[in-house]
Each structure stands twice: as C-alpha cells, then as structure tokens.
C-alpha cells in the first residue's frame, strides 16, 4: 500500500489489526467481523495477524530484555515450557541474523537495523499468516534497508507469510510487492498488480507519483525533467476531474481482472459500456 | 501453502541451549540492584545518608522495644526541666520531667512508621489510579478525574482535623488511614500525565498486537517505564509525609495525648520560655527532621540516577 503521508495508510493498518476503532465498515476474518474486540479474542486473531512498526526504538519496550520482548507473543498464545521458549527465541534470533548473546541485552544497545530485525523476529514468533509492516524501513539508511527487506523476503519464502507492506518508497514497493494499492486523501485511488501499476498507471495521482521516482541516469536528465514537467502540467490541468466536489476520490472501477481505478464518472461509464459491449460480442 | 516450521530453518537445536544461554548471560547487562549499589558507591554523601537512615530507623525501632512507654510518660516532678548531658537525662527533660531522649526515640519510631505507612498506602493508590486513568482514557479517565477534582476541592487540613476529633478511639493506624485518604491526588495526577504520553508509544501497541491483556500492559510494560518518576515522587513524598504527621501533631490534632511523636516534641517550641531557656526540649527533634529529610532526598537522587542511564556516575565494571 502506497501513498503520501497523511493519506491514511497507517490508520488503515491500525484499523485492520485492531489498534484503532473503525468509524464505519468491517474487517472480516474467517467469516467474523474483527472490528469487535470480542471476536478478535475468540479467533486468536492476533496469533495470526502481527505487526512491524516504523519506529524500531519506540516499538520495543526499553525496560525489557530482548528475550522477554520476543517471547511476549509466545507467552500469550503458545504457553511453552521455559526451555522450549528460550530455544524458540534463540532460533528466531538466528533467523533474523542476530547473535545469541543479544538475549539478555536491552533495545538501546542495538543499532536501528538490528532493532528492526528484533521487531521482525517478534512478529514472526507465533508463526502468523499476515504481517502488517507499517513503513518498516523508512527510518533506516539504504544499505540497512536492503538488509532488513531481504530478511523479510526470506522469511516470507520460508514460512509462507503474507505481508501488508505500507510504504511511501516506490522503489522498495516494487522490490517487495506483487499487488499494490495507491492511497490518496483517505481513499484507495488505484489498485492492481505490480505490472498494472508500474506499466499502465491510469489515475492521475498514480502517474504523478511514478513520475516522482528519481532517475540516476545523468545523460537523460533533460528528458526526464521534461517528462516530469509534462505530467505535472497535466496534473494541474486535469486533477479537478479526478476528484468530486468535496475533494474525495471516486469509487473504484474495475478496468481489468486485476486492475481497479478510481476513474471520474464519465470515463467509468465508458468502461462499463465497453464491458457490456464485449459481453455482447462474445 | 508450503509452511515450514521455525525449527526447519535454523541450525540451533536443544543441544545448543545451555551453551548459548551461558554465552548470553556473560554479555548480559548488570541487574538493577547492582547498578543501584554502584551509584551509591559513586556518590559518597548518598552512601552516608543511606547508612544514617537505615541505622537510625533500625535503632529507633529496636530501642523503643526496650522502653516502657506509659512509665516514660509519667510526670516526674524531680526532673522538671532537667539539664541535658547527665547520666539520668541524656538530653534533659521537659516540664513534666520526662526524658527527652526516650521521647525522641519512641516519637521518631511513631512518626517514621506513620510516614512509611502513609507513603506506601497513598502512593500505591495514587499510582494505580493515575495509571488506570491515563491508560484507558475516554470515559474511564473522565470519571476518575472528576473524583480527583472532588477530592482536590475538599479543604484537606480542616477535614482531617474534623475527622480526627470525630472518630472515637483513634490511634496511629487510624490516623495513617485517615491521612491516606487525602494524600494520593498529587501522585495520581503526576502518574496520569506520564501514562498518557507513554501509552501512545509503539511498544504498547506492539504488546496489544501480541495479545497481552490491558492490566498486564499497565503494570508490566508501562509502570517499569515510569519507574524513575515513581521512585522520585515516592521518596519526596516520604520526606513530605514525615512533615504531615509532625505538622498535625504540632497543631495538637495528630497522635492522641500520651503518644509522643516528633511533632509533639517540636510543639514544645510553642512556649516562649522553652525557645529561650530550654532549647533541649525542641531542638533535637527539629534537627532530626532536617537530617532525615536531607538524607532521604540524597537517596532519592541516587535512585533517580539508577533508573536513568544517561545520568549515571557509577563505574561500569564487568
């Protein structure tokens, strides 16, 4: 999930995991609405859905040892014996590439990348099905970002975990995600597979966002600048059309099997028409 | 979905457990008690204060066991304002011929015990009140804070005096309980404000998503993180609480007649004759209170430094 800051990405994530109350709508898991805290408890929802936070320092309790931090979800859900629990923590530390002597240390004794890996280890501890990663690497420098992301990918491969990966960094998203949703002004404006979004962006905001990715190729600097300015010009001329009179995006219109865009009503009408026509010809 | 288990991915197995645990404990950070002791060693005035305070409290509690209080409080006409530093009256005697030294020992025990009791009860209650109010917020906070406001507008000293005169047989324990009702508010407000900011932090959210219960989060996650505030507040309120009982007794509404306390001893200074002529009747108690409060605040400073790594002075010996 991508979007500018303040577009509601984190709020969506928090509503999904149950940290924030949704004002309306539902989140369904195993046929139950998990907005209700009672349903979450009954389903052991947080056993299956975990979260990685943006700020690695404040997401680890500064007064607890690493062992206790990683073991916390285990203690709540799995009730292992003391030795089994310690062994599991050591294994988790090994998976994220930390030494066993981290066990009795405190969070402030680690670097940012190491702390974020501890956060990953905690999220993986109960073997969840979905991990919500709320900008997990945006506070880290580039080399450490790559390291943490690769650990996350490795874990995904090994354990078959789904990620809801929230970011504003399109490069990272391209590396990590198969399906992408673009958020703007509190609504999803475009949703589709990686190819849909990067190769055929349809919403004006997505186009502008993609144009903002910096290019490192110096020889084509002029052309890139030209193209960016062009898209910016189009955006300035047309963006009125893509939002209703309250400044909100329109409802999503399905344009292909994987691709949905918040098109303005007239274009959406056209697509629906096309679809109907296709149906007739078949 | 081809799920592998955590065991399959790592090479660590049960055979390594003991070795790795040992390795980890060698690298472990020292325990809180060790750090606190190092801080005391690094700060000589605090070490002396700790020694004085502990020795003094032990001394008054043990020594008062050997003093026959009713007999001590009997009027003895022969000892009328006896001079200090004699074999019978180490610190002289008051207008009733009662030994000041003995009164001081029994009175200190009474005052310190009341102060400890008052601090324990009112701080525990105040901390719980503040933590719960700050953590849950919303309607819970609103309700709890209105109770707080109500308690705040009650004129404290007047109400205590009224209750003390109304309650039939009251003694040190009932006095402690009555005082406790009125001395938890400051602590609770302080704790609440810190809890409000603390409960917004991500580690609390992380605990919630890990499935930890609310009360466990409050007392096992948030409380350790505001422990420095709690320790400083408790030590300061201990020093203050010695003053509370002393002040009430000084006014004549503290402990009942016949029970000596630091306050009744200082109340001797009400008499102008005592102030000018018989200094030994009130000076020792006043000096004692000053020394106690100073010592407590030194100790409180060390404890605060223990809980805050950036302020530590103790050497990091491995």
mmCIF file of C-alpha atoms in Angstrom, chain B:
data_model
loop_
_atom_site.group_PDB
_atom_site.id
_atom_site.type_symbol
_atom_site.label_atom_id
_atom_site.label_comp_id
_atom_site.label_asym_id
_atom_site.label_seq_id
_atom_site.Cartn_x
_atom_site.Cartn_y
_atom_site.Cartn_z
ATOM 1 C CA UNK B 1 0.738 -23.119 1.184
ATOM 2 C CA UNK B 2 4.049 -24.788 1.936
ATOM 3 C CA UNK B 3 4.571 -23.715 5.513
ATOM 4 C CA UNK B 4 7.830 -24.613 7.089
ATOM 5 C CA UNK B 5 8.233 -24.550 10.797
ATOM 6 C CA UNK B 6 10.684 -22.308 12.578
ATOM 7 C CA UNK B 7 12.738 -25.368 13.581
ATOM 8 C CA UNK B 8 13.456 -26.282 9.994
ATOM 9 C CA UNK B 9 15.070 -23.023 9.062
ATOM 10 C CA UNK B 10 17.637 -22.688 11.810
ATOM 11 C CA UNK B 11 20.523 -24.842 12.823
ATOM 12 C CA UNK B 12 20.020 -24.159 16.507
ATOM 13 C CA UNK B 13 18.642 -27.107 18.434
ATOM 14 C CA UNK B 14 18.162 -28.130 22.031
ATOM 15 C CA UNK B 15 21.725 -29.303 22.404
ATOM 16 C CA UNK B 16 22.992 -25.756 21.999
ATOM 17 C CA UNK B 17 20.600 -24.280 24.534
ATOM 18 C CA UNK B 18 22.774 -24.488 27.647
ATOM 19 C CA UNK B 19 25.899 -23.251 25.880
ATOM 20 C CA UNK B 20 24.144 -20.314 24.211
ATOM 21 C CA UNK B 21 22.380 -19.325 27.426
ATOM 22 C CA UNK B 22 25.737 -19.217 29.182
ATOM 23 C CA UNK B 23 27.263 -17.133 26.416
ATOM 24 C CA UNK B 24 24.353 -14.732 26.538
ATOM 25 C CA UNK B 25 24.487 -14.297 30.303
ATOM 26 C CA UNK B 26 28.157 -13.337 30.086
ATOM 27 C CA UNK B 27 27.195 -10.482 27.789
ATOM 28 C CA UNK B 28 24.188 -9.565 29.883
ATOM 29 C CA UNK B 29 23.704 -6.081 31.272
ATOM 30 C CA UNK B 30 24.051 -5.927 35.065
ATOM 31 C CA UNK B 31 20.957 -6.164 37.212
ATOM 32 C CA UNK B 32 19.201 -3.117 38.637
ATOM 33 C CA UNK B 33 20.325 -3.821 42.215
ATOM 34 C CA UNK B 34 23.961 -3.958 41.126
ATOM 35 C CA UNK B 35 23.637 -0.692 39.212
ATOM 36 C CA UNK B 36 21.999 0.948 42.224
ATOM 37 C CA UNK B 37 24.779 -0.170 44.540
ATOM 38 C CA UNK B 38 27.411 1.218 42.133
ATOM 39 C CA UNK B 39 25.576 4.529 42.119
ATOM 40 C CA UNK B 40 25.622 4.661 45.907
ATOM 41 C CA UNK B 41 29.332 3.906 45.951
ATOM 42 C CA UNK B 42 29.971 6.685 43.422
ATOM 43 C CA UNK B 43 28.036 9.241 45.451
ATOM 44 C CA UNK B 44 29.575 9.457 48.920
ATOM 45 C CA UNK B 45 27.017 11.807 50.562
ATOM 46 C CA UNK B 46 24.247 9.470 49.439
ATOM 47 C CA UNK B 47 26.085 6.452 50.801
ATOM 48 C CA UNK B 48 26.468 8.196 54.157
ATOM 49 C CA UNK B 49 22.795 9.224 54.023
ATOM 50 C CA UNK B 50 21.731 5.672 53.343
ATOM 51 C CA UNK B 51 23.839 4.428 56.220
ATOM 52 C CA UNK B 52 22.489 7.079 58.606
ATOM 53 C CA UNK B 53 18.882 6.497 57.585
ATOM 54 C CA UNK B 54 18.968 2.712 57.823
ATOM 55 C CA UNK B 55 20.935 2.737 61.085
ATOM 56 C CA UNK B 56 18.662 5.365 62.582
ATOM 57 C CA UNK B 57 15.417 3.615 61.642
ATOM 58 C CA UNK B 58 16.711 0.289 62.947
ATOM 59 C CA UNK B 59 17.946 1.945 66.132
ATOM 60 C CA UNK B 60 14.670 3.712 66.985
ATOM 61 C CA UNK B 61 12.583 0.632 66.227
ATOM 62 C CA UNK B 62 14.758 -1.718 68.270
ATOM 63 C CA UNK B 63 15.463 0.716 71.113
ATOM 64 C CA UNK B 64 11.795 1.620 71.525
ATOM 65 C CA UNK B 65 11.080 -2.054 72.246
ATOM 66 C CA UNK B 66 13.045 -1.667 75.488
ATOM 67 C CA UNK B 67 11.260 1.488 76.609
ATOM 68 C CA UNK B 68 8.208 1.247 78.814
ATOM 69 C CA UNK B 69 6.114 3.988 77.206
ATOM 70 C CA UNK B 70 3.407 4.546 79.900
ATOM 71 C CA UNK B 71 6.089 4.717 82.577
ATOM 72 C CA UNK B 72 8.178 7.060 80.453
ATOM 73 C CA UNK B 73 5.213 9.405 80.006
ATOM 74 C CA UNK B 74 4.562 9.681 83.749
ATOM 75 C CA UNK B 75 5.138 13.084 85.264
ATOM 76 C CA UNK B 76 8.184 13.208 87.454
ATOM 77 C CA UNK B 77 8.394 16.426 89.467
ATOM 78 C CA UNK B 78 12.040 15.833 90.357
ATOM 79 C CA UNK B 79 13.099 16.035 86.723
ATOM 80 C CA UNK B 80 11.438 19.402 85.987
ATOM 81 C CA UNK B 81 13.447 20.853 83.053
ATOM 82 C CA UNK B 82 16.436 18.746 83.971
ATOM 83 C CA UNK B 83 19.595 19.843 82.196
ATOM 84 C CA UNK B 84 20.923 17.629 79.349
ATOM 85 C CA UNK B 85 24.084 15.513 79.320
ATOM 86 C CA UNK B 86 23.554 13.952 82.736
ATOM 87 C CA UNK B 87 23.581 10.221 83.345
ATOM 88 C CA UNK B 88 19.832 10.061 84.048
ATOM 89 C CA UNK B 89 18.727 12.524 81.353
ATOM 90 C CA UNK B 90 20.960 12.357 78.273
ATOM 91 C CA UNK B 91 19.084 15.087 76.531
ATOM 92 C CA UNK B 92 17.453 16.672 79.548
ATOM 93 C CA UNK B 93 13.765 16.613 80.422
ATOM 94 C CA UNK B 94 10.672 18.670 79.671
ATOM 95 C CA UNK B 95 8.242 20.454 82.011
ATOM 96 C CA UNK B 96 6.784 17.100 83.097
ATOM 97 C CA UNK B 97 10.202 15.687 83.948
ATOM 98 C CA UNK B 98 10.006 13.236 81.036
ATOM 99 C CA UNK B 99 13.268 12.194 79.424
ATOM 100 C CA UNK B 100 13.637 13.905 76.023
ATOM 101 C CA UNK B 101 15.991 11.171 74.767
ATOM 102 C CA UNK B 102 13.412 8.444 75.355
ATOM 103 C CA UNK B 103 10.609 10.554 73.978
ATOM 104 C CA UNK B 104 12.710 11.226 70.921
ATOM 105 C CA UNK B 105 13.286 7.519 70.295
ATOM 106 C CA UNK B 106 9.650 6.497 70.719
ATOM 107 C CA UNK B 107 8.426 9.632 68.919
ATOM 108 C CA UNK B 108 10.733 9.026 65.944
ATOM 109 C CA UNK B 109 9.513 5.476 65.677
ATOM 110 C CA UNK B 110 5.889 6.641 65.681
ATOM 111 C CA UNK B 111 6.485 9.414 63.171
ATOM 112 C CA UNK B 112 8.594 7.317 60.806
ATOM 113 C CA UNK B 113 6.195 4.366 60.908
ATOM 114 C CA UNK B 114 3.262 6.639 60.152
ATOM 115 C CA UNK B 115 5.204 8.275 57.327
ATOM 116 C CA UNK B 116 6.147 4.896 55.836
ATOM 117 C CA UNK B 117 2.590 3.604 56.151
ATOM 118 C CA UNK B 118 1.161 6.770 54.690
ATOM 119 C CA UNK B 119 3.620 6.752 51.796
ATOM 120 C CA UNK B 120 3.008 3.104 50.973
ATOM 121 C CA UNK B 121 -0.772 3.382 51.059
ATOM 122 C CA UNK B 122 -1.223 6.758 49.384
ATOM 123 C CA UNK B 123 1.466 6.242 46.720
ATOM 124 C CA UNK B 124 0.233 2.767 45.806
ATOM 125 C CA UNK B 125 -3.278 4.044 45.458
ATOM 126 C CA UNK B 126 -2.222 7.200 43.616
ATOM 127 C CA UNK B 127 -0.019 5.276 41.186
ATOM 128 C CA UNK B 128 -2.761 2.744 40.384
ATOM 129 C CA UNK B 129 -5.334 5.499 39.990
ATOM 130 C CA UNK B 130 -3.088 7.504 37.665
ATOM 131 C CA UNK B 131 -2.015 4.505 35.591
ATOM 132 C CA UNK B 132 -5.529 3.208 35.038
ATOM 133 C CA UNK B 133 -6.969 6.647 34.368
ATOM 134 C CA UNK B 134 -4.207 7.569 31.924
ATOM 135 C CA UNK B 135 -4.081 4.243 30.105
ATOM 136 C CA UNK B 136 -7.766 3.738 29.385
ATOM 137 C CA UNK B 137 -8.590 7.401 28.735
ATOM 138 C CA UNK B 138 -12.051 8.301 27.472
ATOM 139 C CA UNK B 139 -14.971 7.817 29.828
ATOM 140 C CA UNK B 140 -12.914 5.966 32.452
ATOM 141 C CA UNK B 141 -10.467 8.854 32.609
ATOM 142 C CA UNK B 142 -13.287 11.382 32.725
ATOM 143 C CA UNK B 143 -14.990 9.666 35.655
ATOM 144 C CA UNK B 144 -11.786 9.103 37.590
ATOM 145 C CA UNK B 145 -10.618 12.654 37.090
ATOM 146 C CA UNK B 146 -13.907 14.058 38.429
ATOM 147 C CA UNK B 147 -13.368 12.030 41.601
ATOM 148 C CA UNK B 148 -9.884 13.536 41.714
ATOM 149 C CA UNK B 149 -11.275 17.046 41.270
ATOM 150 C CA UNK B 150 -13.774 16.440 44.071
ATOM 151 C CA UNK B 151 -11.011 15.326 46.417
ATOM 152 C CA UNK B 152 -8.928 18.347 45.474
ATOM 153 C CA UNK B 153 -11.555 20.925 46.378
ATOM 154 C CA UNK B 154 -12.057 19.488 49.854
ATOM 155 C CA UNK B 155 -10.136 21.668 52.327
ATOM 156 C CA UNK B 156 -7.741 18.940 53.366
ATOM 157 C CA UNK B 157 -6.383 20.087 56.711
ATOM 158 C CA UNK B 158 -9.777 21.172 58.072
ATOM 159 C CA UNK B 159 -11.411 17.891 57.083
ATOM 160 C CA UNK B 160 -8.619 15.843 58.647
ATOM 161 C CA UNK B 161 -8.934 17.806 61.896
ATOM 162 C CA UNK B 162 -12.705 17.268 61.932
ATOM 163 C CA UNK B 163 -12.422 13.531 61.237
ATOM 164 C CA UNK B 164 -9.704 13.155 63.861
ATOM 165 C CA UNK B 165 -11.884 14.801 66.523
ATOM 166 C CA UNK B 166 -14.996 12.838 65.482
ATOM 167 C CA UNK B 167 -13.508 9.337 65.256
ATOM 168 C CA UNK B 168 -13.746 7.626 68.680
ATOM 169 C CA UNK B 169 -10.695 5.568 69.734
ATOM 170 C CA UNK B 170 -8.160 6.565 67.213
ATOM 171 C CA UNK B 171 -4.520 5.566 67.241
ATOM 172 C CA UNK B 172 -1.519 5.566 64.912
ATOM 173 C CA UNK B 173 -3.152 3.142 62.452
ATOM 174 C CA UNK B 174 -6.442 5.001 62.063
ATOM 175 C CA UNK B 175 -4.513 8.269 61.751
ATOM 176 C CA UNK B 176 -2.448 6.763 58.912
ATOM 177 C CA UNK B 177 -5.585 5.602 57.122
ATOM 178 C CA UNK B 178 -7.321 8.978 57.542
ATOM 179 C CA UNK B 179 -4.272 10.803 56.182
ATOM 180 C CA UNK B 180 -4.005 8.347 53.269
ATOM 181 C CA UNK B 181 -7.450 9.322 52.040
ATOM 182 C CA UNK B 182 -6.198 12.828 51.379
ATOM 183 C CA UNK B 183 -2.644 12.360 50.121
ATOM 184 C CA UNK B 184 -2.890 10.323 46.917
ATOM 185 C CA UNK B 185 -4.040 13.033 44.484
ATOM 186 C CA UNK B 186 -0.733 14.698 43.678
ATOM 187 C CA UNK B 187 0.872 11.378 42.816
ATOM 188 C CA UNK B 188 -2.073 10.266 40.711
ATOM 189 C CA UNK B 189 -2.068 13.422 38.551
ATOM 190 C CA UNK B 190 1.663 13.156 38.003
ATOM 191 C CA UNK B 191 1.489 9.497 37.053
ATOM 192 C CA UNK B 192 -1.544 10.027 34.845
ATOM 193 C CA UNK B 193 0.163 12.670 32.724
ATOM 194 C CA UNK B 194 3.167 10.439 32.089
ATOM 195 C CA UNK B 195 0.958 7.430 31.413
ATOM 196 C CA UNK B 196 -0.996 9.398 28.823
ATOM 197 C CA UNK B 197 2.125 10.023 26.772
ATOM 198 C CA UNK B 198 3.601 6.599 27.468
ATOM 199 C CA UNK B 199 0.526 4.665 26.347
ATOM 200 C CA UNK B 200 0.693 6.329 22.911
ATOM 201 C CA UNK B 201 4.072 4.753 22.229
ATOM 202 C CA UNK B 202 4.524 1.907 19.805
ATOM 203 C CA UNK B 203 5.682 -0.656 22.343
ATOM 204 C CA UNK B 204 2.256 -0.522 23.949
ATOM 205 C CA UNK B 205 0.671 -1.067 20.533
ATOM 206 C CA UNK B 206 3.099 -3.920 19.948
ATOM 207 C CA UNK B 207 2.077 -5.512 23.237
ATOM 208 C CA UNK B 208 -1.582 -5.180 22.293
ATOM 209 C CA UNK B 209 -0.990 -6.866 18.967
ATOM 210 C CA UNK B 210 0.945 -9.576 20.782
ATOM 211 C CA UNK B 211 -2.216 -10.336 22.710
ATOM 212 C CA UNK B 212 -1.172 -9.046 26.128
ATOM 213 C CA UNK B 213 -4.019 -8.058 28.449
ATOM 214 C CA UNK B 214 -4.658 -4.460 29.491
ATOM 215 C CA UNK B 215 -3.701 -4.806 33.135
ATOM 216 C CA UNK B 216 -0.550 -6.691 32.292
ATOM 217 C CA UNK B 217 0.380 -3.890 29.889
ATOM 218 C CA UNK B 218 -0.276 -1.290 32.562
ATOM 219 C CA UNK B 219 1.728 -2.892 35.343
ATOM 220 C CA UNK B 220 4.391 -4.824 33.460
ATOM 221 C CA UNK B 221 5.037 -2.580 30.465
ATOM 222 C CA UNK B 222 4.149 0.992 31.325
ATOM 223 C CA UNK B 223 4.918 1.027 35.050
ATOM 224 C CA UNK B 224 8.587 -0.012 34.661
ATOM 225 C CA UNK B 225 8.986 2.767 32.129
ATOM 226 C CA UNK B 226 7.823 5.449 34.506
ATOM 227 C CA UNK B 227 9.639 3.898 37.477
ATOM 228 C CA UNK B 228 12.096 6.789 37.693
ATOM 229 C CA UNK B 229 9.200 9.173 38.164
ATOM 230 C CA UNK B 230 7.585 6.842 40.699
ATOM 231 C CA UNK B 231 10.780 6.488 42.734
ATOM 232 C CA UNK B 232 11.495 10.201 42.837
ATOM 233 C CA UNK B 233 7.903 11.008 43.714
ATOM 234 C CA UNK B 234 7.757 8.355 46.428
ATOM 235 C CA UNK B 235 10.989 9.416 48.119
ATOM 236 C CA UNK B 236 9.960 13.051 48.057
ATOM 237 C CA UNK B 237 6.514 12.271 49.395
ATOM 238 C CA UNK B 238 8.089 10.166 52.159
ATOM 239 C CA UNK B 239 10.044 13.210 53.280
ATOM 240 C CA UNK B 240 6.887 15.272 52.945
ATOM 241 C CA UNK B 241 4.787 12.736 54.864
ATOM 242 C CA UNK B 242 7.091 12.933 57.875
ATOM 243 C CA UNK B 243 6.118 16.601 57.840
ATOM 244 C CA UNK B 244 2.400 15.858 57.523
ATOM 245 C CA UNK B 245 2.124 13.887 60.754
ATOM 246 C CA UNK B 246 4.566 16.157 62.515
ATOM 247 C CA UNK B 247 2.607 19.213 61.459
ATOM 248 C CA UNK B 248 -0.703 17.786 62.654
ATOM 249 C CA UNK B 249 0.771 16.744 65.997
ATOM 250 C CA UNK B 250 2.345 20.163 66.308
ATOM 251 C CA UNK B 251 -1.118 21.682 65.946
ATOM 252 C CA UNK B 252 -2.426 19.222 68.528
ATOM 253 C CA UNK B 253 -4.558 17.117 66.152
ATOM 254 C CA UNK B 254 -2.085 14.351 65.398
ATOM 255 C CA UNK B 255 -1.446 11.409 67.646
ATOM 256 C CA UNK B 256 -3.507 11.269 70.863
ATOM 257 C CA UNK B 257 -2.117 12.611 74.123
ATOM 258 C CA UNK B 258 0.334 10.292 75.796
ATOM 259 C CA UNK B 259 1.789 9.120 72.472
ATOM 260 C CA UNK B 260 4.985 11.007 71.766
ATOM 261 C CA UNK B 261 5.917 11.985 68.232
ATOM 262 C CA UNK B 262 8.386 14.341 66.587
ATOM 263 C CA UNK B 263 5.529 16.821 66.184
ATOM 264 C CA UNK B 264 4.636 16.928 69.903
ATOM 265 C CA UNK B 265 8.308 17.407 70.728
ATOM 266 C CA UNK B 266 8.632 20.323 68.333
ATOM 267 C CA UNK B 267 5.372 21.677 69.755
ATOM 268 C CA UNK B 268 7.371 22.357 72.920
ATOM 269 C CA UNK B 269 8.705 25.318 70.983
ATOM 270 C CA UNK B 270 5.225 26.888 71.207
ATOM 271 C CA UNK B 271 6.179 28.005 74.666
ATOM 272 C CA UNK B 272 8.360 31.137 74.511
ATOM 273 C CA UNK B 273 10.060 30.064 77.700
ATOM 274 C CA UNK B 274 11.173 26.838 76.029
ATOM 275 C CA UNK B 275 12.516 28.638 72.991
ATOM 276 C CA UNK B 276 14.690 31.000 75.006
ATOM 277 C CA UNK B 277 15.662 28.963 78.039
ATOM 278 C CA UNK B 278 15.171 25.254 77.497
ATOM 279 C CA UNK B 279 16.438 24.588 73.973
ATOM 280 C CA UNK B 280 16.882 20.866 74.611
ATOM 281 C CA UNK B 281 13.128 20.308 74.677
ATOM 282 C CA UNK B 282 12.619 21.061 70.976
ATOM 283 C CA UNK B 283 15.954 21.379 69.174
ATOM 284 C CA UNK B 284 16.873 17.642 68.896
ATOM 285 C CA UNK B 285 13.585 16.784 67.202
ATOM 286 C CA UNK B 286 13.899 19.696 64.768
ATOM 287 C CA UNK B 287 17.478 18.747 63.852
ATOM 288 C CA UNK B 288 16.436 15.141 63.434
ATOM 289 C CA UNK B 289 13.718 16.052 60.927
ATOM 290 C CA UNK B 290 16.132 18.176 58.909
ATOM 291 C CA UNK B 291 18.719 15.369 58.801
ATOM 292 C CA UNK B 292 16.108 12.751 57.868
ATOM 293 C CA UNK B 293 14.665 14.821 55.029
ATOM 294 C CA UNK B 294 18.121 15.666 53.667
ATOM 295 C CA UNK B 295 19.190 12.035 53.772
ATOM 296 C CA UNK B 296 16.023 10.914 52.019
ATOM 297 C CA UNK B 297 16.437 13.417 49.215
ATOM 298 C CA UNK B 298 20.065 12.345 48.644
ATOM 299 C CA UNK B 299 18.952 8.738 48.425
ATOM 300 C CA UNK B 300 16.155 9.731 46.071
ATOM 301 C CA UNK B 301 18.657 11.388 43.747
ATOM 302 C CA UNK B 302 20.754 8.241 43.552
ATOM 303 C CA UNK B 303 17.692 6.155 42.816
ATOM 304 C CA UNK B 304 16.701 8.525 40.041
ATOM 305 C CA UNK B 305 20.148 8.229 38.505
ATOM 306 C CA UNK B 306 19.947 4.452 38.697
ATOM 307 C CA UNK B 307 16.808 4.433 36.602
ATOM 308 C CA UNK B 308 18.179 6.891 34.052
ATOM 309 C CA UNK B 309 21.196 5.522 32.214
ATOM 310 C CA UNK B 310 22.246 8.941 30.901
ATOM 311 C CA UNK B 311 22.751 10.381 34.387
ATOM 312 C CA UNK B 312 24.731 7.533 35.884
ATOM 313 C CA UNK B 313 28.008 8.186 37.667
ATOM 314 C CA UNK B 314 28.890 4.684 38.791
ATOM 315 C CA UNK B 315 31.756 2.942 37.001
ATOM 316 C CA UNK B 316 30.865 0.212 34.541
ATOM 317 C CA UNK B 317 32.880 -2.681 35.877
ATOM 318 C CA UNK B 318 32.437 -6.032 34.216
#
